[in-house]
Amino acid sequence: MITTENALLQELRSRGMVTDDARTNAPQARTATDRPWYIGLLLGVSGWIAGLFLLGFVALLFQPNRPPEAAIAGAVLLAAAWGLFKADRDGAGSSQGFVAQFALALSIAGQCLLLFAMNEHARDLGPIAASALGLQLVLALVMPNPLHRTLSTFFATIAWALTVRFSLFGEPEFWRGDRAVAASLAQSLGGWLLAWLPVGAGLALLLRNEPGWMARGWQPVARPVLTGLIVGLGFATVVSQPFDSFGWFGAGPVQQNWLALWPMLSALA
């Protein structure tokens, strides 16, 4: 049984598949950045929780109650997070791991403040979701941290699906006080395809052109984005229809809630 890189190289040499001077470039020891993606995602969720606590601390200490103040505070927090991620390039070791999670918490607090500054007068959820989509797309490209890029891509898929949902079928009842647009079966399926076909197309494009973007050295950005799209296709559909998602029957003149198909289609995917 082949259990090491050197044993594999010896076997390939014996079969004449590699030259005698070929050597393995595999690392001798795994580093902290080799953790499975789901462990990184769990750490990212803990970072979001820490970010919410940090946001409360910033709100109590600096009281950014107006959009200009919130925008400045959010930009400063995001800049600080970018600097910490830049200094913590490999994330190896417990202290550096803490730095990465602290930077993630700073980023989350900064995002919340920027969204508040951008949507202070917004009365509809659609523009809020659209602004969150734009913010997450920018952060997925500029933040020098793979976990942050994965989470930004994942939340960008949620924001995109929410934008489609609110644009096509209206606001939820608790937000506007009136019933949303009643969606037929065809409209529900069409909305689901409109929300997720672009995400699936982007995922297929990245997978098909993987050798090309790896050769160009784009993997620090493309690989986390690829992971975020995969996680988004698997889980974000449930979140994209969070209001009355699992209520198959509704009240009022429209008894059938066809939007309940969205999380069912997510489970199928």
PDB file of C-alpha atoms in Angstrom:
ATOM      1  CA  MET A   1       0.000   0.000   0.000  1.00  0.00           C
ATOM      2  CA  ILE A   2       1.300   3.465  -0.928  1.00  0.00           C
ATOM      3  CA  THR A   3       1.065   5.768   2.074  1.00  0.00           C
ATOM      4  CA  THR A   4       3.673   8.485   1.430  1.00  0.00           C
ATOM      5  CA  GLU A   5       4.656  10.810  -1.392  1.00  0.00           C
ATOM      6  CA  ASN A   6       8.098   9.188  -1.686  1.00  0.00           C
ATOM      7  CA  ALA A   7       6.560   5.716  -2.011  1.00  0.00           C
ATOM      8  CA  LEU A   8       4.274   7.005  -4.766  1.00  0.00           C
ATOM      9  CA  LEU A   9       7.259   8.550  -6.549  1.00  0.00           C
ATOM     10  CA  GLN A  10       9.185   5.284  -6.337  1.00  0.00           C
ATOM     11  CA  GLU A  11       6.263   3.353  -7.805  1.00  0.00           C
ATOM     12  CA  LEU A  12       5.951   5.835 -10.674  1.00  0.00           C
ATOM     13  CA  ARG A  13       9.693   5.522 -11.342  1.00  0.00           C
ATOM     14  CA  SER A  14       9.488   1.732 -11.433  1.00  0.00           C
ATOM     15  CA  ARG A  15       6.762   1.959 -14.068  1.00  0.00           C
ATOM     16  CA  GLY A  16       8.714   4.478 -16.125  1.00  0.00           C
ATOM     17  CA  MET A  17       6.048   7.170 -15.743  1.00  0.00           C
ATOM     18  CA  VAL A  18       8.447   9.781 -14.297  1.00  0.00           C
ATOM     19  CA  THR A  19      12.151  10.409 -14.716  1.00  0.00           C
ATOM     20  CA  ASP A  20      14.709   9.308 -12.157  1.00  0.00           C
ATOM     21  CA  ASP A  21      15.515  12.888 -11.193  1.00  0.00           C
ATOM     22  CA  ALA A  22      11.872  13.781 -10.424  1.00  0.00           C
ATOM     23  CA  ARG A  23      11.309  14.894  -6.876  1.00  0.00           C
ATOM     24  CA  THR A  24       8.237  15.505  -4.779  1.00  0.00           C
ATOM     25  CA  ASN A  25       7.389  19.040  -3.770  1.00  0.00           C
ATOM     26  CA  ALA A  26       4.897  17.974  -1.124  1.00  0.00           C
ATOM     27  CA  PRO A  27       5.311  19.695   2.259  1.00  0.00           C
ATOM     28  CA  GLN A  28       6.757  17.601   5.075  1.00  0.00           C
ATOM     29  CA  ALA A  29       4.174  18.750   7.605  1.00  0.00           C
ATOM     30  CA  ARG A  30       0.694  20.118   7.444  1.00  0.00           C
ATOM     31  CA  THR A  31       0.127  23.687   8.530  1.00  0.00           C
ATOM     32  CA  ALA A  32      -2.805  25.347  10.241  1.00  0.00           C
ATOM     33  CA  THR A  33      -4.088  26.550   6.864  1.00  0.00           C
ATOM     34  CA  ASP A  34      -4.634  22.922   5.754  1.00  0.00           C
ATOM     35  CA  ARG A  35      -7.695  22.551   7.997  1.00  0.00           C
ATOM     36  CA  PRO A  36     -10.851  21.226   6.273  1.00  0.00           C
ATOM     37  CA  TRP A  37     -13.157  23.857   4.804  1.00  0.00           C
ATOM     38  CA  TYR A  38     -16.002  23.014   7.206  1.00  0.00           C
ATOM     39  CA  ILE A  39     -13.733  23.684  10.185  1.00  0.00           C
ATOM     40  CA  GLY A  40     -12.852  27.020   8.632  1.00  0.00           C
ATOM     41  CA  LEU A  41     -16.525  27.730   8.043  1.00  0.00           C
ATOM     42  CA  LEU A  42     -17.302  26.956  11.690  1.00  0.00           C
ATOM     43  CA  LEU A  43     -14.541  29.337  12.744  1.00  0.00           C
ATOM     44  CA  GLY A  44     -16.018  31.910  10.408  1.00  0.00           C
ATOM     45  CA  VAL A  45     -19.444  31.599  12.036  1.00  0.00           C
ATOM     46  CA  SER A  46     -17.794  32.126  15.410  1.00  0.00           C
ATOM     47  CA  GLY A  47     -16.201  35.217  13.930  1.00  0.00           C
ATOM     48  CA  TRP A  48     -19.616  36.510  12.886  1.00  0.00           C
ATOM     49  CA  ILE A  49     -20.907  36.039  16.425  1.00  0.00           C
ATOM     50  CA  ALA A  50     -17.873  37.877  17.782  1.00  0.00           C
ATOM     51  CA  GLY A  51     -18.478  40.587  15.202  1.00  0.00           C
ATOM     52  CA  LEU A  52     -22.012  41.150  16.445  1.00  0.00           C
ATOM     53  CA  PHE A  53     -20.723  41.591  19.994  1.00  0.00           C
ATOM     54  CA  LEU A  54     -18.045  43.949  18.712  1.00  0.00           C
ATOM     55  CA  LEU A  55     -20.690  45.916  16.800  1.00  0.00           C
ATOM     56  CA  GLY A  56     -22.629  46.388  20.028  1.00  0.00           C
ATOM     57  CA  PHE A  57     -19.481  47.572  21.779  1.00  0.00           C
ATOM     58  CA  VAL A  58     -18.729  50.082  19.011  1.00  0.00           C
ATOM     59  CA  ALA A  59     -22.327  51.328  19.079  1.00  0.00           C
ATOM     60  CA  LEU A  60     -22.193  51.890  22.835  1.00  0.00           C
ATOM     61  CA  LEU A  61     -18.763  53.497  22.821  1.00  0.00           C
ATOM     62  CA  PHE A  62     -18.854  55.705  19.700  1.00  0.00           C
ATOM     63  CA  GLN A  63     -22.629  55.943  19.091  1.00  0.00           C
ATOM     64  CA  PRO A  64     -22.529  56.160  15.268  1.00  0.00           C
ATOM     65  CA  ASN A  65     -26.207  57.080  15.039  1.00  0.00           C
ATOM     66  CA  ARG A  66     -25.994  59.026  11.768  1.00  0.00           C
ATOM     67  CA  PRO A  67     -24.984  57.702   8.327  1.00  0.00           C
ATOM     68  CA  PRO A  68     -21.764  59.761   8.007  1.00  0.00           C
ATOM     69  CA  GLU A  69     -20.511  58.600  11.395  1.00  0.00           C
ATOM     70  CA  ALA A  70     -21.498  54.999  10.694  1.00  0.00           C
ATOM     71  CA  ALA A  71     -19.826  55.105   7.268  1.00  0.00           C
ATOM     72  CA  ILE A  72     -16.560  56.421   8.720  1.00  0.00           C
ATOM     73  CA  ALA A  73     -16.565  53.891  11.553  1.00  0.00           C
ATOM     74  CA  GLY A  74     -17.392  51.051   9.149  1.00  0.00           C
ATOM     75  CA  ALA A  75     -14.634  52.055   6.728  1.00  0.00           C
ATOM     76  CA  VAL A  76     -12.097  52.250   9.573  1.00  0.00           C
ATOM     77  CA  LEU A  77     -13.078  48.800  10.855  1.00  0.00           C
ATOM     78  CA  LEU A  78     -12.841  47.278   7.371  1.00  0.00           C
ATOM     79  CA  ALA A  79      -9.460  48.903   6.803  1.00  0.00           C
ATOM     80  CA  ALA A  80      -8.244  47.525  10.143  1.00  0.00           C
ATOM     81  CA  ALA A  81      -9.519  44.065   9.198  1.00  0.00           C
ATOM     82  CA  TRP A  82      -7.748  44.262   5.829  1.00  0.00           C
ATOM     83  CA  GLY A  83      -4.486  45.210   7.549  1.00  0.00           C
ATOM     84  CA  LEU A  84      -4.742  42.358  10.058  1.00  0.00           C
ATOM     85  CA  PHE A  85      -5.484  39.845   7.303  1.00  0.00           C
ATOM     86  CA  LYS A  86      -2.525  41.164   5.322  1.00  0.00           C
ATOM     87  CA  ALA A  87      -0.220  40.740   8.316  1.00  0.00           C
ATOM     88  CA  ASP A  88      -1.617  37.241   9.000  1.00  0.00           C
ATOM     89  CA  ARG A  89      -0.901  35.769   5.582  1.00  0.00           C
ATOM     90  CA  ASP A  90      -0.470  32.103   6.514  1.00  0.00           C
ATOM     91  CA  GLY A  91      -2.612  31.910   9.669  1.00  0.00           C
ATOM     92  CA  ALA A  92      -0.379  29.301  11.290  1.00  0.00           C
ATOM     93  CA  GLY A  93      -0.281  29.021  15.065  1.00  0.00           C
ATOM     94  CA  SER A  94      -2.806  29.854  17.760  1.00  0.00           C
ATOM     95  CA  SER A  95      -1.881  33.535  18.081  1.00  0.00           C
ATOM     96  CA  GLN A  96      -2.152  34.149  14.356  1.00  0.00           C
ATOM     97  CA  GLY A  97      -5.406  32.223  14.276  1.00  0.00           C
ATOM     98  CA  PHE A  98      -6.744  34.594  16.886  1.00  0.00           C
ATOM     99  CA  VAL A  99      -5.600  37.533  14.754  1.00  0.00           C
ATOM    100  CA  ALA A 100      -7.537  36.178  11.778  1.00  0.00           C
ATOM    101  CA  GLN A 101     -10.716  35.704  13.810  1.00  0.00           C
ATOM    102  CA  PHE A 102     -10.368  39.153  15.361  1.00  0.00           C
ATOM    103  CA  ALA A 103      -9.962  40.629  11.887  1.00  0.00           C
ATOM    104  CA  LEU A 104     -13.096  38.774  10.788  1.00  0.00           C
ATOM    105  CA  ALA A 105     -15.024  40.236  13.730  1.00  0.00           C
ATOM    106  CA  LEU A 106     -13.810  43.745  12.801  1.00  0.00           C
ATOM    107  CA  SER A 107     -14.905  43.190   9.215  1.00  0.00           C
ATOM    108  CA  ILE A 108     -18.382  42.021  10.215  1.00  0.00           C
ATOM    109  CA  ALA A 109     -18.913  45.017  12.471  1.00  0.00           C
ATOM    110  CA  GLY A 110     -17.709  47.313   9.698  1.00  0.00           C
ATOM    111  CA  GLN A 111     -20.066  45.717   7.178  1.00  0.00           C
ATOM    112  CA  CYS A 112     -23.056  46.210   9.460  1.00  0.00           C
ATOM    113  CA  LEU A 113     -22.183  49.882   9.961  1.00  0.00           C
ATOM    114  CA  LEU A 114     -21.731  50.462   6.231  1.00  0.00           C
ATOM    115  CA  LEU A 115     -25.053  48.779   5.446  1.00  0.00           C
ATOM    116  CA  PHE A 116     -26.738  51.021   8.012  1.00  0.00           C
ATOM    117  CA  ALA A 117     -25.144  54.098   6.440  1.00  0.00           C
ATOM    118  CA  MET A 118     -26.202  53.008   2.938  1.00  0.00           C
ATOM    119  CA  ASN A 119     -29.794  52.147   3.849  1.00  0.00           C
ATOM    120  CA  GLU A 120     -30.838  54.554   6.599  1.00  0.00           C
ATOM    121  CA  HIS A 121     -33.857  55.782   4.623  1.00  0.00           C
ATOM    122  CA  ALA A 122     -34.616  52.500   2.839  1.00  0.00           C
ATOM    123  CA  ARG A 123     -38.139  51.258   3.471  1.00  0.00           C
ATOM    124  CA  ASP A 124     -37.962  48.152   1.319  1.00  0.00           C
ATOM    125  CA  LEU A 125     -35.859  45.059   1.859  1.00  0.00           C
ATOM    126  CA  GLY A 126     -34.972  44.781  -1.833  1.00  0.00           C
ATOM    127  CA  PRO A 127     -32.553  47.763  -1.897  1.00  0.00           C
ATOM    128  CA  ILE A 128     -30.999  46.589   1.373  1.00  0.00           C
ATOM    129  CA  ALA A 129     -30.348  43.148  -0.118  1.00  0.00           C
ATOM    130  CA  ALA A 130     -28.958  44.716  -3.299  1.00  0.00           C
ATOM    131  CA  SER A 131     -26.535  46.922  -1.333  1.00  0.00           C
ATOM    132  CA  ALA A 132     -25.441  43.899   0.720  1.00  0.00           C
ATOM    133  CA  LEU A 133     -24.825  42.023  -2.536  1.00  0.00           C
ATOM    134  CA  GLY A 134     -22.561  44.781  -3.868  1.00  0.00           C
ATOM    135  CA  LEU A 135     -20.656  45.031  -0.599  1.00  0.00           C
ATOM    136  CA  GLN A 136     -20.055  41.269  -0.384  1.00  0.00           C
ATOM    137  CA  LEU A 137     -18.847  41.095  -3.987  1.00  0.00           C
ATOM    138  CA  VAL A 138     -16.286  43.830  -3.345  1.00  0.00           C
ATOM    139  CA  LEU A 139     -15.077  42.197  -0.126  1.00  0.00           C
ATOM    140  CA  ALA A 140     -14.786  38.795  -1.828  1.00  0.00           C
ATOM    141  CA  LEU A 141     -12.258  40.350  -4.211  1.00  0.00           C
ATOM    142  CA  VAL A 142     -10.246  42.659  -1.946  1.00  0.00           C
ATOM    143  CA  MET A 143     -10.027  40.938   1.460  1.00  0.00           C
ATOM    144  CA  PRO A 144      -6.719  38.971   1.554  1.00  0.00           C
ATOM    145  CA  ASN A 145      -8.107  36.006   3.489  1.00  0.00           C
ATOM    146  CA  PRO A 146      -9.567  32.793   2.008  1.00  0.00           C
ATOM    147  CA  LEU A 147     -12.137  32.234   4.772  1.00  0.00           C
ATOM    148  CA  HIS A 148     -13.408  35.801   4.467  1.00  0.00           C
ATOM    149  CA  ARG A 149     -13.659  35.441   0.683  1.00  0.00           C
ATOM    150  CA  THR A 150     -15.598  32.191   1.059  1.00  0.00           C
ATOM    151  CA  LEU A 151     -18.026  33.737   3.540  1.00  0.00           C
ATOM    152  CA  SER A 152     -18.430  36.877   1.413  1.00  0.00           C
ATOM    153  CA  THR A 153     -19.264  34.750  -1.628  1.00  0.00           C
ATOM    154  CA  PHE A 154     -21.718  32.678   0.389  1.00  0.00           C
ATOM    155  CA  PHE A 155     -23.517  35.752   1.739  1.00  0.00           C
ATOM    156  CA  ALA A 156     -23.440  37.318  -1.722  1.00  0.00           C
ATOM    157  CA  THR A 157     -25.462  34.340  -3.010  1.00  0.00           C
ATOM    158  CA  ILE A 158     -27.964  34.892  -0.183  1.00  0.00           C
ATOM    159  CA  ALA A 159     -28.190  38.616  -0.931  1.00  0.00           C
ATOM    160  CA  TRP A 160     -28.702  37.930  -4.645  1.00  0.00           C
ATOM    161  CA  ALA A 161     -31.500  35.432  -3.970  1.00  0.00           C
ATOM    162  CA  LEU A 162     -33.156  37.870  -1.540  1.00  0.00           C
ATOM    163  CA  THR A 163     -32.937  40.633  -4.145  1.00  0.00           C
ATOM    164  CA  VAL A 164     -34.682  38.420  -6.696  1.00  0.00           C
ATOM    165  CA  ARG A 165     -37.271  37.247  -4.183  1.00  0.00           C
ATOM    166  CA  PHE A 166     -38.234  40.754  -2.987  1.00  0.00           C
ATOM    167  CA  SER A 167     -38.156  42.244  -6.498  1.00  0.00           C
ATOM    168  CA  LEU A 168     -40.472  39.605  -7.941  1.00  0.00           C
ATOM    169  CA  PHE A 169     -42.776  38.749  -5.060  1.00  0.00           C
ATOM    170  CA  GLY A 170     -42.783  41.808  -2.817  1.00  0.00           C
ATOM    171  CA  GLU A 171     -41.954  42.371   0.821  1.00  0.00           C
ATOM    172  CA  PRO A 172     -42.879  39.924   3.598  1.00  0.00           C
ATOM    173  CA  GLU A 173     -46.050  40.587   5.540  1.00  0.00           C
ATOM    174  CA  PHE A 174     -44.350  41.510   8.810  1.00  0.00           C
ATOM    175  CA  TRP A 175     -42.232  44.202   7.046  1.00  0.00           C
ATOM    176  CA  ARG A 176     -44.879  46.112   5.098  1.00  0.00           C
ATOM    177  CA  GLY A 177     -48.019  45.098   6.924  1.00  0.00           C
ATOM    178  CA  ASP A 178     -49.693  43.826   3.748  1.00  0.00           C
ATOM    179  CA  ARG A 179     -49.520  40.567   1.866  1.00  0.00           C
ATOM    180  CA  ALA A 180     -46.772  39.960  -0.640  1.00  0.00           C
ATOM    181  CA  VAL A 181     -47.475  39.188  -4.283  1.00  0.00           C
ATOM    182  CA  ALA A 182     -49.086  35.758  -4.604  1.00  0.00           C
ATOM    183  CA  ALA A 183     -46.747  33.610  -6.692  1.00  0.00           C
ATOM    184  CA  SER A 184     -48.038  30.851  -8.958  1.00  0.00           C
ATOM    185  CA  LEU A 185     -46.190  27.585  -9.473  1.00  0.00           C
ATOM    186  CA  ALA A 186     -44.641  28.796 -12.726  1.00  0.00           C
ATOM    187  CA  GLN A 187     -43.601  32.109 -11.161  1.00  0.00           C
ATOM    188  CA  SER A 188     -42.039  30.374  -8.161  1.00  0.00           C
ATOM    189  CA  LEU A 189     -40.028  28.008 -10.356  1.00  0.00           C
ATOM    190  CA  GLY A 190     -39.027  30.860 -12.653  1.00  0.00           C
ATOM    191  CA  GLY A 191     -37.879  32.974  -9.714  1.00  0.00           C
ATOM    192  CA  TRP A 192     -35.864  30.107  -8.293  1.00  0.00           C
ATOM    193  CA  LEU A 193     -34.149  29.553 -11.663  1.00  0.00           C
ATOM    194  CA  LEU A 194     -33.470  33.278 -12.039  1.00  0.00           C
ATOM    195  CA  ALA A 195     -31.854  33.339  -8.609  1.00  0.00           C
ATOM    196  CA  TRP A 196     -29.710  30.241  -8.962  1.00  0.00           C
ATOM    197  CA  LEU A 197     -28.890  29.706 -12.645  1.00  0.00           C
ATOM    198  CA  PRO A 198     -26.341  32.579 -12.611  1.00  0.00           C
ATOM    199  CA  VAL A 199     -24.723  31.092  -9.503  1.00  0.00           C
ATOM    200  CA  GLY A 200     -24.579  27.654 -11.102  1.00  0.00           C
ATOM    201  CA  ALA A 201     -23.209  29.134 -14.321  1.00  0.00           C
ATOM    202  CA  GLY A 202     -20.469  30.947 -12.400  1.00  0.00           C
ATOM    203  CA  LEU A 203     -19.584  27.739 -10.575  1.00  0.00           C
ATOM    204  CA  ALA A 204     -19.444  25.754 -13.828  1.00  0.00           C
ATOM    205  CA  LEU A 205     -17.291  28.459 -15.434  1.00  0.00           C
ATOM    206  CA  LEU A 206     -14.775  28.375 -12.592  1.00  0.00           C
ATOM    207  CA  LEU A 207     -14.611  24.574 -12.644  1.00  0.00           C
ATOM    208  CA  ARG A 208     -14.218  24.395 -16.418  1.00  0.00           C
ATOM    209  CA  ASN A 209     -11.430  26.986 -16.502  1.00  0.00           C
ATOM    210  CA  GLU A 210      -9.623  25.798 -13.370  1.00  0.00           C
ATOM    211  CA  PRO A 211      -6.319  24.972 -15.135  1.00  0.00           C
ATOM    212  CA  GLY A 212      -6.313  28.425 -16.725  1.00  0.00           C
ATOM    213  CA  TRP A 213      -6.833  30.488 -13.587  1.00  0.00           C
ATOM    214  CA  MET A 214      -4.440  28.306 -11.631  1.00  0.00           C
ATOM    215  CA  ALA A 215      -1.761  28.879 -14.269  1.00  0.00           C
ATOM    216  CA  ARG A 216      -2.338  32.629 -13.976  1.00  0.00           C
ATOM    217  CA  GLY A 217      -1.984  32.526 -10.190  1.00  0.00           C
ATOM    218  CA  TRP A 218      -5.596  33.483  -9.464  1.00  0.00           C
ATOM    219  CA  GLN A 219      -6.213  30.647  -6.992  1.00  0.00           C
ATOM    220  CA  PRO A 220      -5.984  32.896  -3.863  1.00  0.00           C
ATOM    221  CA  VAL A 221      -9.196  34.561  -5.075  1.00  0.00           C
ATOM    222  CA  ALA A 222     -10.813  31.938  -7.297  1.00  0.00           C
ATOM    223  CA  ARG A 223     -10.499  28.976  -4.929  1.00  0.00           C
ATOM    224  CA  PRO A 224     -12.355  30.588  -1.965  1.00  0.00           C
ATOM    225  CA  VAL A 225     -14.966  32.012  -4.342  1.00  0.00           C
ATOM    226  CA  LEU A 226     -15.454  28.524  -5.788  1.00  0.00           C
ATOM    227  CA  THR A 227     -15.985  27.099  -2.304  1.00  0.00           C
ATOM    228  CA  GLY A 228     -18.436  29.883  -1.435  1.00  0.00           C
ATOM    229  CA  LEU A 229     -20.489  29.179  -4.560  1.00  0.00           C
ATOM    230  CA  ILE A 230     -20.652  25.457  -3.738  1.00  0.00           C
ATOM    231  CA  VAL A 231     -21.792  26.157  -0.168  1.00  0.00           C
ATOM    232  CA  GLY A 232     -24.219  28.791  -1.466  1.00  0.00           C
ATOM    233  CA  LEU A 233     -25.874  26.398  -3.895  1.00  0.00           C
ATOM    234  CA  GLY A 234     -26.256  23.845  -1.116  1.00  0.00           C
ATOM    235  CA  PHE A 235     -27.597  26.036   1.693  1.00  0.00           C
ATOM    236  CA  ALA A 236     -28.398  29.594   0.618  1.00  0.00           C
ATOM    237  CA  THR A 237     -31.702  28.682  -1.032  1.00  0.00           C
ATOM    238  CA  VAL A 238     -33.212  27.955   2.360  1.00  0.00           C
ATOM    239  CA  VAL A 239     -32.113  31.359   3.623  1.00  0.00           C
ATOM    240  CA  SER A 240     -33.183  33.146   0.445  1.00  0.00           C
ATOM    241  CA  GLN A 241     -36.866  32.569   1.250  1.00  0.00           C
ATOM    242  CA  PRO A 242     -36.806  32.897   5.039  1.00  0.00           C
ATOM    243  CA  PHE A 243     -40.354  34.193   5.494  1.00  0.00           C
ATOM    244  CA  ASP A 244     -43.138  31.603   5.336  1.00  0.00           C
ATOM    245  CA  SER A 245     -40.679  29.238   3.662  1.00  0.00           C
ATOM    246  CA  PHE A 246     -42.036  26.077   5.202  1.00  0.00           C
ATOM    247  CA  GLY A 247     -45.688  27.109   5.271  1.00  0.00           C
ATOM    248  CA  TRP A 248     -47.218  25.098   2.462  1.00  0.00           C
ATOM    249  CA  PHE A 249     -50.680  26.541   2.985  1.00  0.00           C
ATOM    250  CA  GLY A 250     -51.358  30.211   3.637  1.00  0.00           C
ATOM    251  CA  ALA A 251     -54.239  32.294   4.886  1.00  0.00           C
ATOM    252  CA  GLY A 252     -56.435  34.637   2.907  1.00  0.00           C
ATOM    253  CA  PRO A 253     -57.588  34.333  -0.692  1.00  0.00           C
ATOM    254  CA  VAL A 254     -54.423  32.493  -1.792  1.00  0.00           C
ATOM    255  CA  GLN A 255     -54.260  29.164  -0.023  1.00  0.00           C
ATOM    256  CA  GLN A 256     -51.190  27.724  -1.771  1.00  0.00           C
ATOM    257  CA  ASN A 257     -47.714  29.019  -0.920  1.00  0.00           C
ATOM    258  CA  TRP A 258     -45.663  27.925  -3.921  1.00  0.00           C
ATOM    259  CA  LEU A 259     -42.603  29.755  -2.595  1.00  0.00           C
ATOM    260  CA  ALA A 260     -42.290  26.895  -0.136  1.00  0.00           C
ATOM    261  CA  LEU A 261     -40.765  25.000  -3.072  1.00  0.00           C
ATOM    262  CA  TRP A 262     -37.567  27.047  -2.738  1.00  0.00           C
ATOM    263  CA  PRO A 263     -36.169  25.227   0.335  1.00  0.00           C
ATOM    264  CA  MET A 264     -37.422  21.925  -1.068  1.00  0.00           C
ATOM    265  CA  LEU A 265     -35.460  22.532  -4.250  1.00  0.00           C
ATOM    266  CA  SER A 266     -32.461  23.410  -2.101  1.00  0.00           C
ATOM    267  CA  ALA A 267     -32.715  20.049  -0.346  1.00  0.00           C
ATOM    268  CA  LEU A 268     -32.925  18.356  -3.746  1.00  0.00           C
ATOM    269  CA  ALA A 269     -29.837  20.250  -4.940  1.00  0.00           C
TER     270      ALA A 269
END
